[in-house]
Amino acid sequence: MSFPVEILFVINPVSGDLAKEEALENISAFCRSGNINHQIFKTSGKNDRDNLKQAVADLGPAMVVAAGGD
């Protein structure tokens, strides 16, 4: 059975000086603890706008959250 994505997190993995792995782990742990279906979209700097628009269309999230960045 497939559930709709409730939250799509958008992360720029190269922004700032800090590694993002801990933040990604915290996001996933939080969502698991609340039984929240989620996906993480990592920007790449290549066609991000169109790729994100497609991800939103495909996943149909209830919410899109941009985290961190420049």
PDB file of N, CA, C and O in Angstrom:
ATOM      1  N   MET A   1       0.839  -1.168   0.000  1.00  0.00           N
ATOM      2  CA  MET A   1       0.000   0.000   0.000  1.00  0.00           C
ATOM      3  C   MET A   1       0.892   1.241   0.000  1.00  0.00           C
ATOM      4  O   MET A   1       1.863   1.320   0.725  1.00  0.00           O
ATOM      5  N   SER A   2       0.557   2.200  -0.822  1.00  0.00           N
ATOM      6  CA  SER A   2       1.332   3.428  -0.938  1.00  0.00           C
ATOM      7  C   SER A   2       0.568   4.587  -0.318  1.00  0.00           C
ATOM      8  O   SER A   2      -0.628   4.726  -0.529  1.00  0.00           O
ATOM      9  N   PHE A   3       1.254   5.368   0.473  1.00  0.00           N
ATOM     10  CA  PHE A   3       0.649   6.526   1.117  1.00  0.00           C
ATOM     11  C   PHE A   3       1.180   7.792   0.465  1.00  0.00           C
ATOM     12  O   PHE A   3       2.336   7.842   0.057  1.00  0.00           O
ATOM     13  N   PRO A   4       0.364   8.828   0.389  1.00  0.00           N
ATOM     14  CA  PRO A   4       0.855  10.075  -0.201  1.00  0.00           C
ATOM     15  C   PRO A   4       1.925  10.702   0.679  1.00  0.00           C
ATOM     16  O   PRO A   4       1.928  10.517   1.892  1.00  0.00           O
ATOM     17  N   VAL A   5       2.824  11.416   0.040  1.00  0.00           N
ATOM     18  CA  VAL A   5       3.856  12.130   0.778  1.00  0.00           C
ATOM     19  C   VAL A   5       3.199  13.315   1.464  1.00  0.00           C
ATOM     20  O   VAL A   5       2.544  14.130   0.830  1.00  0.00           O
ATOM     21  N   GLU A   6       3.324  13.368   2.768  1.00  0.00           N
ATOM     22  CA  GLU A   6       2.727  14.469   3.520  1.00  0.00           C
ATOM     23  C   GLU A   6       3.636  15.695   3.534  1.00  0.00           C
ATOM     24  O   GLU A   6       3.165  16.813   3.478  1.00  0.00           O
ATOM     25  N   ILE A   7       4.958  15.457   3.618  1.00  0.00           N
ATOM     26  CA  ILE A   7       5.903  16.571   3.642  1.00  0.00           C
ATOM     27  C   ILE A   7       7.047  16.273   2.676  1.00  0.00           C
ATOM     28  O   ILE A   7       7.639  15.200   2.713  1.00  0.00           O
ATOM     29  N   LEU A   8       7.350  17.239   1.835  1.00  0.00           N
ATOM     30  CA  LEU A   8       8.519  17.174   0.971  1.00  0.00           C
ATOM     31  C   LEU A   8       9.511  18.208   1.491  1.00  0.00           C
ATOM     32  O   LEU A   8       9.219  19.407   1.512  1.00  0.00           O
ATOM     33  N   PHE A   9      10.657  17.750   1.967  1.00  0.00           N
ATOM     34  CA  PHE A   9      11.705  18.629   2.458  1.00  0.00           C
ATOM     35  C   PHE A   9      12.670  18.926   1.318  1.00  0.00           C
ATOM     36  O   PHE A   9      13.109  18.008   0.630  1.00  0.00           O
ATOM     37  N   VAL A  10      12.995  20.191   1.132  1.00  0.00           N
ATOM     38  CA  VAL A  10      13.939  20.610   0.097  1.00  0.00           C
ATOM     39  C   VAL A  10      15.212  21.073   0.798  1.00  0.00           C
ATOM     40  O   VAL A  10      15.173  21.979   1.631  1.00  0.00           O
ATOM     41  N   ILE A  11      16.314  20.423   0.459  1.00  0.00           N
ATOM     42  CA  ILE A  11      17.588  20.685   1.118  1.00  0.00           C
ATOM     43  C   ILE A  11      18.647  20.996   0.064  1.00  0.00           C
ATOM     44  O   ILE A  11      18.764  20.280  -0.925  1.00  0.00           O
ATOM     45  N   ASN A  12      19.430  22.043   0.315  1.00  0.00           N
ATOM     46  CA  ASN A  12      20.599  22.317  -0.506  1.00  0.00           C
ATOM     47  C   ASN A  12      21.789  21.715   0.232  1.00  0.00           C
ATOM     48  O   ASN A  12      22.243  22.268   1.238  1.00  0.00           O
ATOM     49  N   PRO A  13      22.303  20.580  -0.230  1.00  0.00           N
ATOM     50  CA  PRO A  13      23.342  19.876   0.527  1.00  0.00           C
ATOM     51  C   PRO A  13      24.693  20.579   0.574  1.00  0.00           C
ATOM     52  O   PRO A  13      25.538  20.208   1.372  1.00  0.00           O
ATOM     53  N   VAL A  14      24.892  21.611  -0.247  1.00  0.00           N
ATOM     54  CA  VAL A  14      26.189  22.278  -0.254  1.00  0.00           C
ATOM     55  C   VAL A  14      26.129  23.698   0.283  1.00  0.00           C
ATOM     56  O   VAL A  14      27.112  24.429   0.223  1.00  0.00           O
ATOM     57  N   SER A  15      24.995  24.115   0.830  1.00  0.00           N
ATOM     58  CA  SER A  15      24.891  25.473   1.364  1.00  0.00           C
ATOM     59  C   SER A  15      25.569  25.570   2.721  1.00  0.00           C
ATOM     60  O   SER A  15      25.623  24.603   3.477  1.00  0.00           O
ATOM     61  N   GLY A  16      26.091  26.719   3.004  1.00  0.00           N
ATOM     62  CA  GLY A  16      26.708  26.937   4.312  1.00  0.00           C
ATOM     63  C   GLY A  16      27.946  26.096   4.519  1.00  0.00           C
ATOM     64  O   GLY A  16      28.464  25.461   3.609  1.00  0.00           O
ATOM     65  N   ASP A  17      28.424  26.096   5.744  1.00  0.00           N
ATOM     66  CA  ASP A  17      29.655  25.380   6.070  1.00  0.00           C
ATOM     67  C   ASP A  17      29.421  24.052   6.771  1.00  0.00           C
ATOM     68  O   ASP A  17      30.351  23.299   6.978  1.00  0.00           O
ATOM     69  N   LEU A  18      28.188  23.785   7.160  1.00  0.00           N
ATOM     70  CA  LEU A  18      27.917  22.598   7.959  1.00  0.00           C
ATOM     71  C   LEU A  18      27.466  21.427   7.098  1.00  0.00           C
ATOM     72  O   LEU A  18      26.758  21.607   6.112  1.00  0.00           O
ATOM     73  N   ALA A  19      27.862  20.233   7.494  1.00  0.00           N
ATOM     74  CA  ALA A  19      27.394  19.026   6.826  1.00  0.00           C
ATOM     75  C   ALA A  19      25.908  18.855   7.095  1.00  0.00           C
ATOM     76  O   ALA A  19      25.415  19.220   8.165  1.00  0.00           O
ATOM     77  N   LYS A  20      25.203  18.344   6.148  1.00  0.00           N
ATOM     78  CA  LYS A  20      23.742  18.232   6.264  1.00  0.00           C
ATOM     79  C   LYS A  20      23.278  16.860   6.742  1.00  0.00           C
ATOM     80  O   LYS A  20      22.110  16.667   7.007  1.00  0.00           O
ATOM     81  N   GLU A  21      24.177  15.914   6.844  1.00  0.00           N
ATOM     82  CA  GLU A  21      23.762  14.555   7.192  1.00  0.00           C
ATOM     83  C   GLU A  21      23.041  14.482   8.536  1.00  0.00           C
ATOM     84  O   GLU A  21      22.054  13.780   8.680  1.00  0.00           O
ATOM     85  N   GLU A  22      23.536  15.211   9.521  1.00  0.00           N
ATOM     86  CA  GLU A  22      22.880  15.194  10.835  1.00  0.00           C
ATOM     87  C   GLU A  22      21.471  15.778  10.731  1.00  0.00           C
ATOM     88  O   GLU A  22      20.524  15.236  11.304  1.00  0.00           O
ATOM     89  N   ALA A  23      21.332  16.869  10.002  1.00  0.00           N
ATOM     90  CA  ALA A  23      20.005  17.474   9.826  1.00  0.00           C
ATOM     91  C   ALA A  23      19.074  16.503   9.101  1.00  0.00           C
ATOM     92  O   ALA A  23      17.906  16.356   9.480  1.00  0.00           O
ATOM     93  N   LEU A  24      19.564  15.835   8.082  1.00  0.00           N
ATOM     94  CA  LEU A  24      18.748  14.866   7.343  1.00  0.00           C
ATOM     95  C   LEU A  24      18.319  13.712   8.244  1.00  0.00           C
ATOM     96  O   LEU A  24      17.172  13.265   8.191  1.00  0.00           O
ATOM     97  N   GLU A  25      19.232  13.244   9.077  1.00  0.00           N
ATOM     98  CA  GLU A  25      18.902  12.173  10.020  1.00  0.00           C
ATOM     99  C   GLU A  25      17.853  12.643  11.027  1.00  0.00           C
ATOM    100  O   GLU A  25      16.928  11.893  11.356  1.00  0.00           O
ATOM    101  N   ASN A  26      17.983  13.877  11.504  1.00  0.00           N
ATOM    102  CA  ASN A  26      17.010  14.424  12.464  1.00  0.00           C
ATOM    103  C   ASN A  26      15.630  14.574  11.830  1.00  0.00           C
ATOM    104  O   ASN A  26      14.616  14.293  12.475  1.00  0.00           O
ATOM    105  N   ILE A  27      15.585  15.041  10.596  1.00  0.00           N
ATOM    106  CA  ILE A  27      14.306  15.166   9.890  1.00  0.00           C
ATOM    107  C   ILE A  27      13.643  13.805   9.765  1.00  0.00           C
ATOM    108  O   ILE A  27      12.459  13.647  10.073  1.00  0.00           O
ATOM    109  N   SER A  28      14.404  12.821   9.319  1.00  0.00           N
ATOM    110  CA  SER A  28      13.842  11.476   9.143  1.00  0.00           C
ATOM    111  C   SER A  28      13.396  10.878  10.471  1.00  0.00           C
ATOM    112  O   SER A  28      12.337  10.260  10.550  1.00  0.00           O
ATOM    113  N   ALA A  29      14.194  11.059  11.518  1.00  0.00           N
ATOM    114  CA  ALA A  29      13.826  10.524  12.841  1.00  0.00           C
ATOM    115  C   ALA A  29      12.548  11.185  13.347  1.00  0.00           C
ATOM    116  O   ALA A  29      11.661  10.507  13.880  1.00  0.00           O
ATOM    117  N   PHE A  30      12.437  12.503  13.181  1.00  0.00           N
ATOM    118  CA  PHE A  30      11.231  13.216  13.599  1.00  0.00           C
ATOM    119  C   PHE A  30      10.010  12.681  12.855  1.00  0.00           C
ATOM    120  O   PHE A  30       8.966  12.420  13.464  1.00  0.00           O
ATOM    121  N   CYS A  31      10.136  12.525  11.564  1.00  0.00           N
ATOM    122  CA  CYS A  31       9.003  12.045  10.764  1.00  0.00           C
ATOM    123  C   CYS A  31       8.627  10.612  11.140  1.00  0.00           C
ATOM    124  O   CYS A  31       7.439  10.291  11.241  1.00  0.00           O
ATOM    125  N   ARG A  32       9.622   9.774  11.360  1.00  0.00           N
ATOM    126  CA  ARG A  32       9.326   8.396  11.782  1.00  0.00           C
ATOM    127  C   ARG A  32       8.597   8.380  13.116  1.00  0.00           C
ATOM    128  O   ARG A  32       7.646   7.633  13.308  1.00  0.00           O
ATOM    129  N   SER A  33       9.043   9.220  14.048  1.00  0.00           N
ATOM    130  CA  SER A  33       8.432   9.222  15.383  1.00  0.00           C
ATOM    131  C   SER A  33       6.978   9.674  15.335  1.00  0.00           C
ATOM    132  O   SER A  33       6.179   9.279  16.169  1.00  0.00           O
ATOM    133  N   GLY A  34       6.646  10.508  14.364  1.00  0.00           N
ATOM    134  CA  GLY A  34       5.269  10.969  14.222  1.00  0.00           C
ATOM    135  C   GLY A  34       4.506  10.235  13.144  1.00  0.00           C
ATOM    136  O   GLY A  34       3.400  10.623  12.787  1.00  0.00           O
ATOM    137  N   ASN A  35       5.127   9.167  12.609  1.00  0.00           N
ATOM    138  CA  ASN A  35       4.508   8.369  11.548  1.00  0.00           C
ATOM    139  C   ASN A  35       4.110   9.265  10.354  1.00  0.00           C
ATOM    140  O   ASN A  35       3.018   9.131   9.809  1.00  0.00           O
ATOM    141  N   ILE A  36       5.010  10.182  10.006  1.00  0.00           N
ATOM    142  CA  ILE A  36       4.777  11.127   8.917  1.00  0.00           C
ATOM    143  C   ILE A  36       5.507  10.640   7.677  1.00  0.00           C
ATOM    144  O   ILE A  36       6.732  10.472   7.681  1.00  0.00           O
ATOM    145  N   ASN A  37       4.757  10.409   6.608  1.00  0.00           N
ATOM    146  CA  ASN A  37       5.364  10.014   5.347  1.00  0.00           C
ATOM    147  C   ASN A  37       6.045  11.238   4.744  1.00  0.00           C
ATOM    148  O   ASN A  37       5.454  12.305   4.660  1.00  0.00           O
ATOM    149  N   HIS A  38       7.300  11.090   4.344  1.00  0.00           N
ATOM    150  CA  HIS A  38       8.046  12.234   3.834  1.00  0.00           C
ATOM    151  C   HIS A  38       9.047  11.806   2.770  1.00  0.00           C
ATOM    152  O   HIS A  38       9.368  10.628   2.640  1.00  0.00           O
ATOM    153  N   GLN A  39       9.509  12.772   2.039  1.00  0.00           N
ATOM    154  CA  GLN A  39      10.589  12.596   1.072  1.00  0.00           C
ATOM    155  C   GLN A  39      11.527  13.776   1.234  1.00  0.00           C
ATOM    156  O   GLN A  39      11.117  14.856   1.677  1.00  0.00           O
ATOM    157  N   ILE A  40      12.774  13.567   0.849  1.00  0.00           N
ATOM    158  CA  ILE A  40      13.754  14.640   0.874  1.00  0.00           C
ATOM    159  C   ILE A  40      14.239  14.860  -0.550  1.00  0.00           C
ATOM    160  O   ILE A  40      14.662  13.919  -1.220  1.00  0.00           O
ATOM    161  N   PHE A  41      14.144  16.107  -0.990  1.00  0.00           N
ATOM    162  CA  PHE A  41      14.610  16.502  -2.319  1.00  0.00           C
ATOM    163  C   PHE A  41      15.884  17.307  -2.113  1.00  0.00           C
ATOM    164  O   PHE A  41      15.867  18.353  -1.469  1.00  0.00           O
ATOM    165  N   LYS A  42      16.994  16.793  -2.637  1.00  0.00           N
ATOM    166  CA  LYS A  42      18.268  17.502  -2.531  1.00  0.00           C
ATOM    167  C   LYS A  42      18.501  18.262  -3.828  1.00  0.00           C
ATOM    168  O   LYS A  42      18.466  17.675  -4.913  1.00  0.00           O
ATOM    169  N   THR A  43      18.740  19.567  -3.698  1.00  0.00           N
ATOM    170  CA  THR A  43      19.046  20.342  -4.881  1.00  0.00           C
ATOM    171  C   THR A  43      20.439  19.974  -5.385  1.00  0.00           C
ATOM    172  O   THR A  43      21.290  19.526  -4.617  1.00  0.00           O
ATOM    173  N   SER A  44      20.635  20.166  -6.682  1.00  0.00           N
ATOM    174  CA  SER A  44      21.931  19.827  -7.279  1.00  0.00           C
ATOM    175  C   SER A  44      22.545  20.995  -8.027  1.00  0.00           C
ATOM    176  O   SER A  44      23.698  20.921  -8.446  1.00  0.00           O
ATOM    177  N   GLY A  45      21.750  22.052  -8.235  1.00  0.00           N
ATOM    178  CA  GLY A  45      22.237  23.168  -9.020  1.00  0.00           C
ATOM    179  C   GLY A  45      21.996  22.985 -10.504  1.00  0.00           C
ATOM    180  O   GLY A  45      22.318  23.853 -11.307  1.00  0.00           O
ATOM    181  N   LYS A  46      21.431  21.840 -10.873  1.00  0.00           N
ATOM    182  CA  LYS A  46      21.158  21.556 -12.279  1.00  0.00           C
ATOM    183  C   LYS A  46      19.661  21.323 -12.460  1.00  0.00           C
ATOM    184  O   LYS A  46      19.136  20.305 -12.024  1.00  0.00           O
ATOM    185  N   ASN A  47      19.002  22.297 -13.057  1.00  0.00           N
ATOM    186  CA  ASN A  47      17.578  22.167 -13.382  1.00  0.00           C
ATOM    187  C   ASN A  47      16.717  21.949 -12.134  1.00  0.00           C
ATOM    188  O   ASN A  47      15.702  21.249 -12.180  1.00  0.00           O
ATOM    189  N   ASP A  48      17.127  22.539 -11.007  1.00  0.00           N
ATOM    190  CA  ASP A  48      16.418  22.330  -9.742  1.00  0.00           C
ATOM    191  C   ASP A  48      14.954  22.761  -9.807  1.00  0.00           C
ATOM    192  O   ASP A  48      14.086  22.063  -9.277  1.00  0.00           O
ATOM    193  N   ARG A  49      14.697  23.889 -10.429  1.00  0.00           N
ATOM    194  CA  ARG A  49      13.317  24.386 -10.477  1.00  0.00           C
ATOM    195  C   ARG A  49      12.389  23.378 -11.154  1.00  0.00           C
ATOM    196  O   ARG A  49      11.345  23.024 -10.605  1.00  0.00           O
ATOM    197  N   ASP A  50      12.776  22.915 -12.330  1.00  0.00           N
ATOM    198  CA  ASP A  50      11.929  21.959 -13.042  1.00  0.00           C
ATOM    199  C   ASP A  50      11.859  20.621 -12.323  1.00  0.00           C
ATOM    200  O   ASP A  50      10.799  19.995 -12.257  1.00  0.00           O
ATOM    201  N   ASN A  51      12.981  20.175 -11.766  1.00  0.00           N
ATOM    202  CA  ASN A  51      12.986  18.900 -11.043  1.00  0.00           C
ATOM    203  C   ASN A  51      12.113  18.963  -9.793  1.00  0.00           C
ATOM    204  O   ASN A  51      11.414  18.000  -9.463  1.00  0.00           O
ATOM    205  N   LEU A  52      12.152  20.099  -9.092  1.00  0.00           N
ATOM    206  CA  LEU A  52      11.318  20.250  -7.904  1.00  0.00           C
ATOM    207  C   LEU A  52       9.841  20.313  -8.285  1.00  0.00           C
ATOM    208  O   LEU A  52       9.003  19.694  -7.635  1.00  0.00           O
ATOM    209  N   LYS A  53       9.530  21.060  -9.337  1.00  0.00           N
ATOM    210  CA  LYS A  53       8.139  21.117  -9.805  1.00  0.00           C
ATOM    211  C   LYS A  53       7.637  19.717 -10.152  1.00  0.00           C
ATOM    212  O   LYS A  53       6.506  19.363  -9.821  1.00  0.00           O
ATOM    213  N   GLN A  54       8.478  18.916 -10.788  1.00  0.00           N
ATOM    214  CA  GLN A  54       8.085  17.554 -11.144  1.00  0.00           C
ATOM    215  C   GLN A  54       7.910  16.693  -9.892  1.00  0.00           C
ATOM    216  O   GLN A  54       6.969  15.895  -9.803  1.00  0.00           O
ATOM    217  N   ALA A  55       8.792  16.851  -8.921  1.00  0.00           N
ATOM    218  CA  ALA A  55       8.676  16.078  -7.676  1.00  0.00           C
ATOM    219  C   ALA A  55       7.376  16.410  -6.965  1.00  0.00           C
ATOM    220  O   ALA A  55       6.685  15.517  -6.465  1.00  0.00           O
ATOM    221  N   VAL A  56       7.026  17.687  -6.916  1.00  0.00           N
ATOM    222  CA  VAL A  56       5.766  18.093  -6.280  1.00  0.00           C
ATOM    223  C   VAL A  56       4.586  17.503  -7.029  1.00  0.00           C
ATOM    224  O   VAL A  56       3.650  16.968  -6.423  1.00  0.00           O
ATOM    225  N   ALA A  57       4.629  17.552  -8.354  1.00  0.00           N
ATOM    226  CA  ALA A  57       3.535  16.983  -9.160  1.00  0.00           C
ATOM    227  C   ALA A  57       3.421  15.477  -8.959  1.00  0.00           C
ATOM    228  O   ALA A  57       2.320  14.938  -8.838  1.00  0.00           O
ATOM    229  N   ASP A  58       4.547  14.794  -8.905  1.00  0.00           N
ATOM    230  CA  ASP A  58       4.547  13.329  -8.762  1.00  0.00           C
ATOM    231  C   ASP A  58       4.129  12.880  -7.368  1.00  0.00           C
ATOM    232  O   ASP A  58       3.400  11.901  -7.215  1.00  0.00           O
ATOM    233  N   LEU A  59       4.632  13.567  -6.339  1.00  0.00           N
ATOM    234  CA  LEU A  59       4.431  13.121  -4.950  1.00  0.00           C
ATOM    235  C   LEU A  59       3.158  13.673  -4.325  1.00  0.00           C
ATOM    236  O   LEU A  59       2.607  13.079  -3.408  1.00  0.00           O
ATOM    237  N   GLY A  60       2.727  14.852  -4.752  1.00  0.00           N
ATOM    238  CA  GLY A  60       1.537  15.456  -4.183  1.00  0.00           C
ATOM    239  C   GLY A  60       1.607  15.707  -2.695  1.00  0.00           C
ATOM    240  O   GLY A  60       0.685  15.365  -1.950  1.00  0.00           O
ATOM    241  N   PRO A  61       2.705  16.331  -2.219  1.00  0.00           N
ATOM    242  CA  PRO A  61       2.823  16.542  -0.771  1.00  0.00           C
ATOM    243  C   PRO A  61       1.799  17.542  -0.265  1.00  0.00           C
ATOM    244  O   PRO A  61       1.354  18.429  -0.993  1.00  0.00           O
ATOM    245  N   ALA A  62       1.421  17.384   1.005  1.00  0.00           N
ATOM    246  CA  ALA A  62       0.543  18.355   1.644  1.00  0.00           C
ATOM    247  C   ALA A  62       1.312  19.619   1.989  1.00  0.00           C
ATOM    248  O   ALA A  62       0.735  20.696   2.112  1.00  0.00           O
ATOM    249  N   MET A  63       2.637  19.489   2.141  1.00  0.00           N
ATOM    250  CA  MET A  63       3.467  20.611   2.558  1.00  0.00           C
ATOM    251  C   MET A  63       4.858  20.454   1.948  1.00  0.00           C
ATOM    252  O   MET A  63       5.375  19.342   1.841  1.00  0.00           O
ATOM    253  N   VAL A  64       5.459  21.572   1.547  1.00  0.00           N
ATOM    254  CA  VAL A  64       6.842  21.603   1.092  1.00  0.00           C
ATOM    255  C   VAL A  64       7.608  22.488   2.059  1.00  0.00           C
ATOM    256  O   VAL A  64       7.198  23.620   2.337  1.00  0.00           O
ATOM    257  N   VAL A  65       8.724  21.970   2.579  1.00  0.00           N
ATOM    258  CA  VAL A  65       9.522  22.700   3.561  1.00  0.00           C
ATOM    259  C   VAL A  65      10.920  22.868   3.010  1.00  0.00           C
ATOM    260  O   VAL A  65      11.591  21.878   2.690  1.00  0.00           O
ATOM    261  N   ALA A  66      11.372  24.112   2.888  1.00  0.00           N
ATOM    262  CA  ALA A  66      12.755  24.398   2.495  1.00  0.00           C
ATOM    263  C   ALA A  66      13.554  24.602   3.762  1.00  0.00           C
ATOM    264  O   ALA A  66      13.168  25.359   4.642  1.00  0.00           O
ATOM    265  N   ALA A  67      14.690  23.908   3.850  1.00  0.00           N
ATOM    266  CA  ALA A  67      15.488  23.971   5.069  1.00  0.00           C
ATOM    267  C   ALA A  67      16.895  24.444   4.751  1.00  0.00           C
ATOM    268  O   ALA A  67      17.532  23.951   3.824  1.00  0.00           O
ATOM    269  N   GLY A  68      17.358  25.404   5.543  1.00  0.00           N
ATOM    270  CA  GLY A  68      18.721  25.876   5.417  1.00  0.00           C
ATOM    271  C   GLY A  68      18.972  26.576   4.095  1.00  0.00           C
ATOM    272  O   GLY A  68      18.071  26.814   3.313  1.00  0.00           O
ATOM    273  N   GLY A  69      20.176  26.915   3.880  1.00  0.00           N
ATOM    274  CA  GLY A  69      20.549  27.470   2.587  1.00  0.00           C
ATOM    275  C   GLY A  69      21.030  28.892   2.648  1.00  0.00           C
ATOM    276  O   GLY A  69      21.074  29.523   3.692  1.00  0.00           O
ATOM    277  N   ASP A  70      21.372  29.338   1.485  1.00  0.00           N
ATOM    278  CA  ASP A  70      21.953  30.674   1.330  1.00  0.00           C
ATOM    279  C   ASP A  70      20.863  31.700   1.142  1.00  0.00           C
ATOM    280  O   ASP A  70      19.891  31.497   0.531  1.00  0.00           O
TER     281      ASP A  70
END
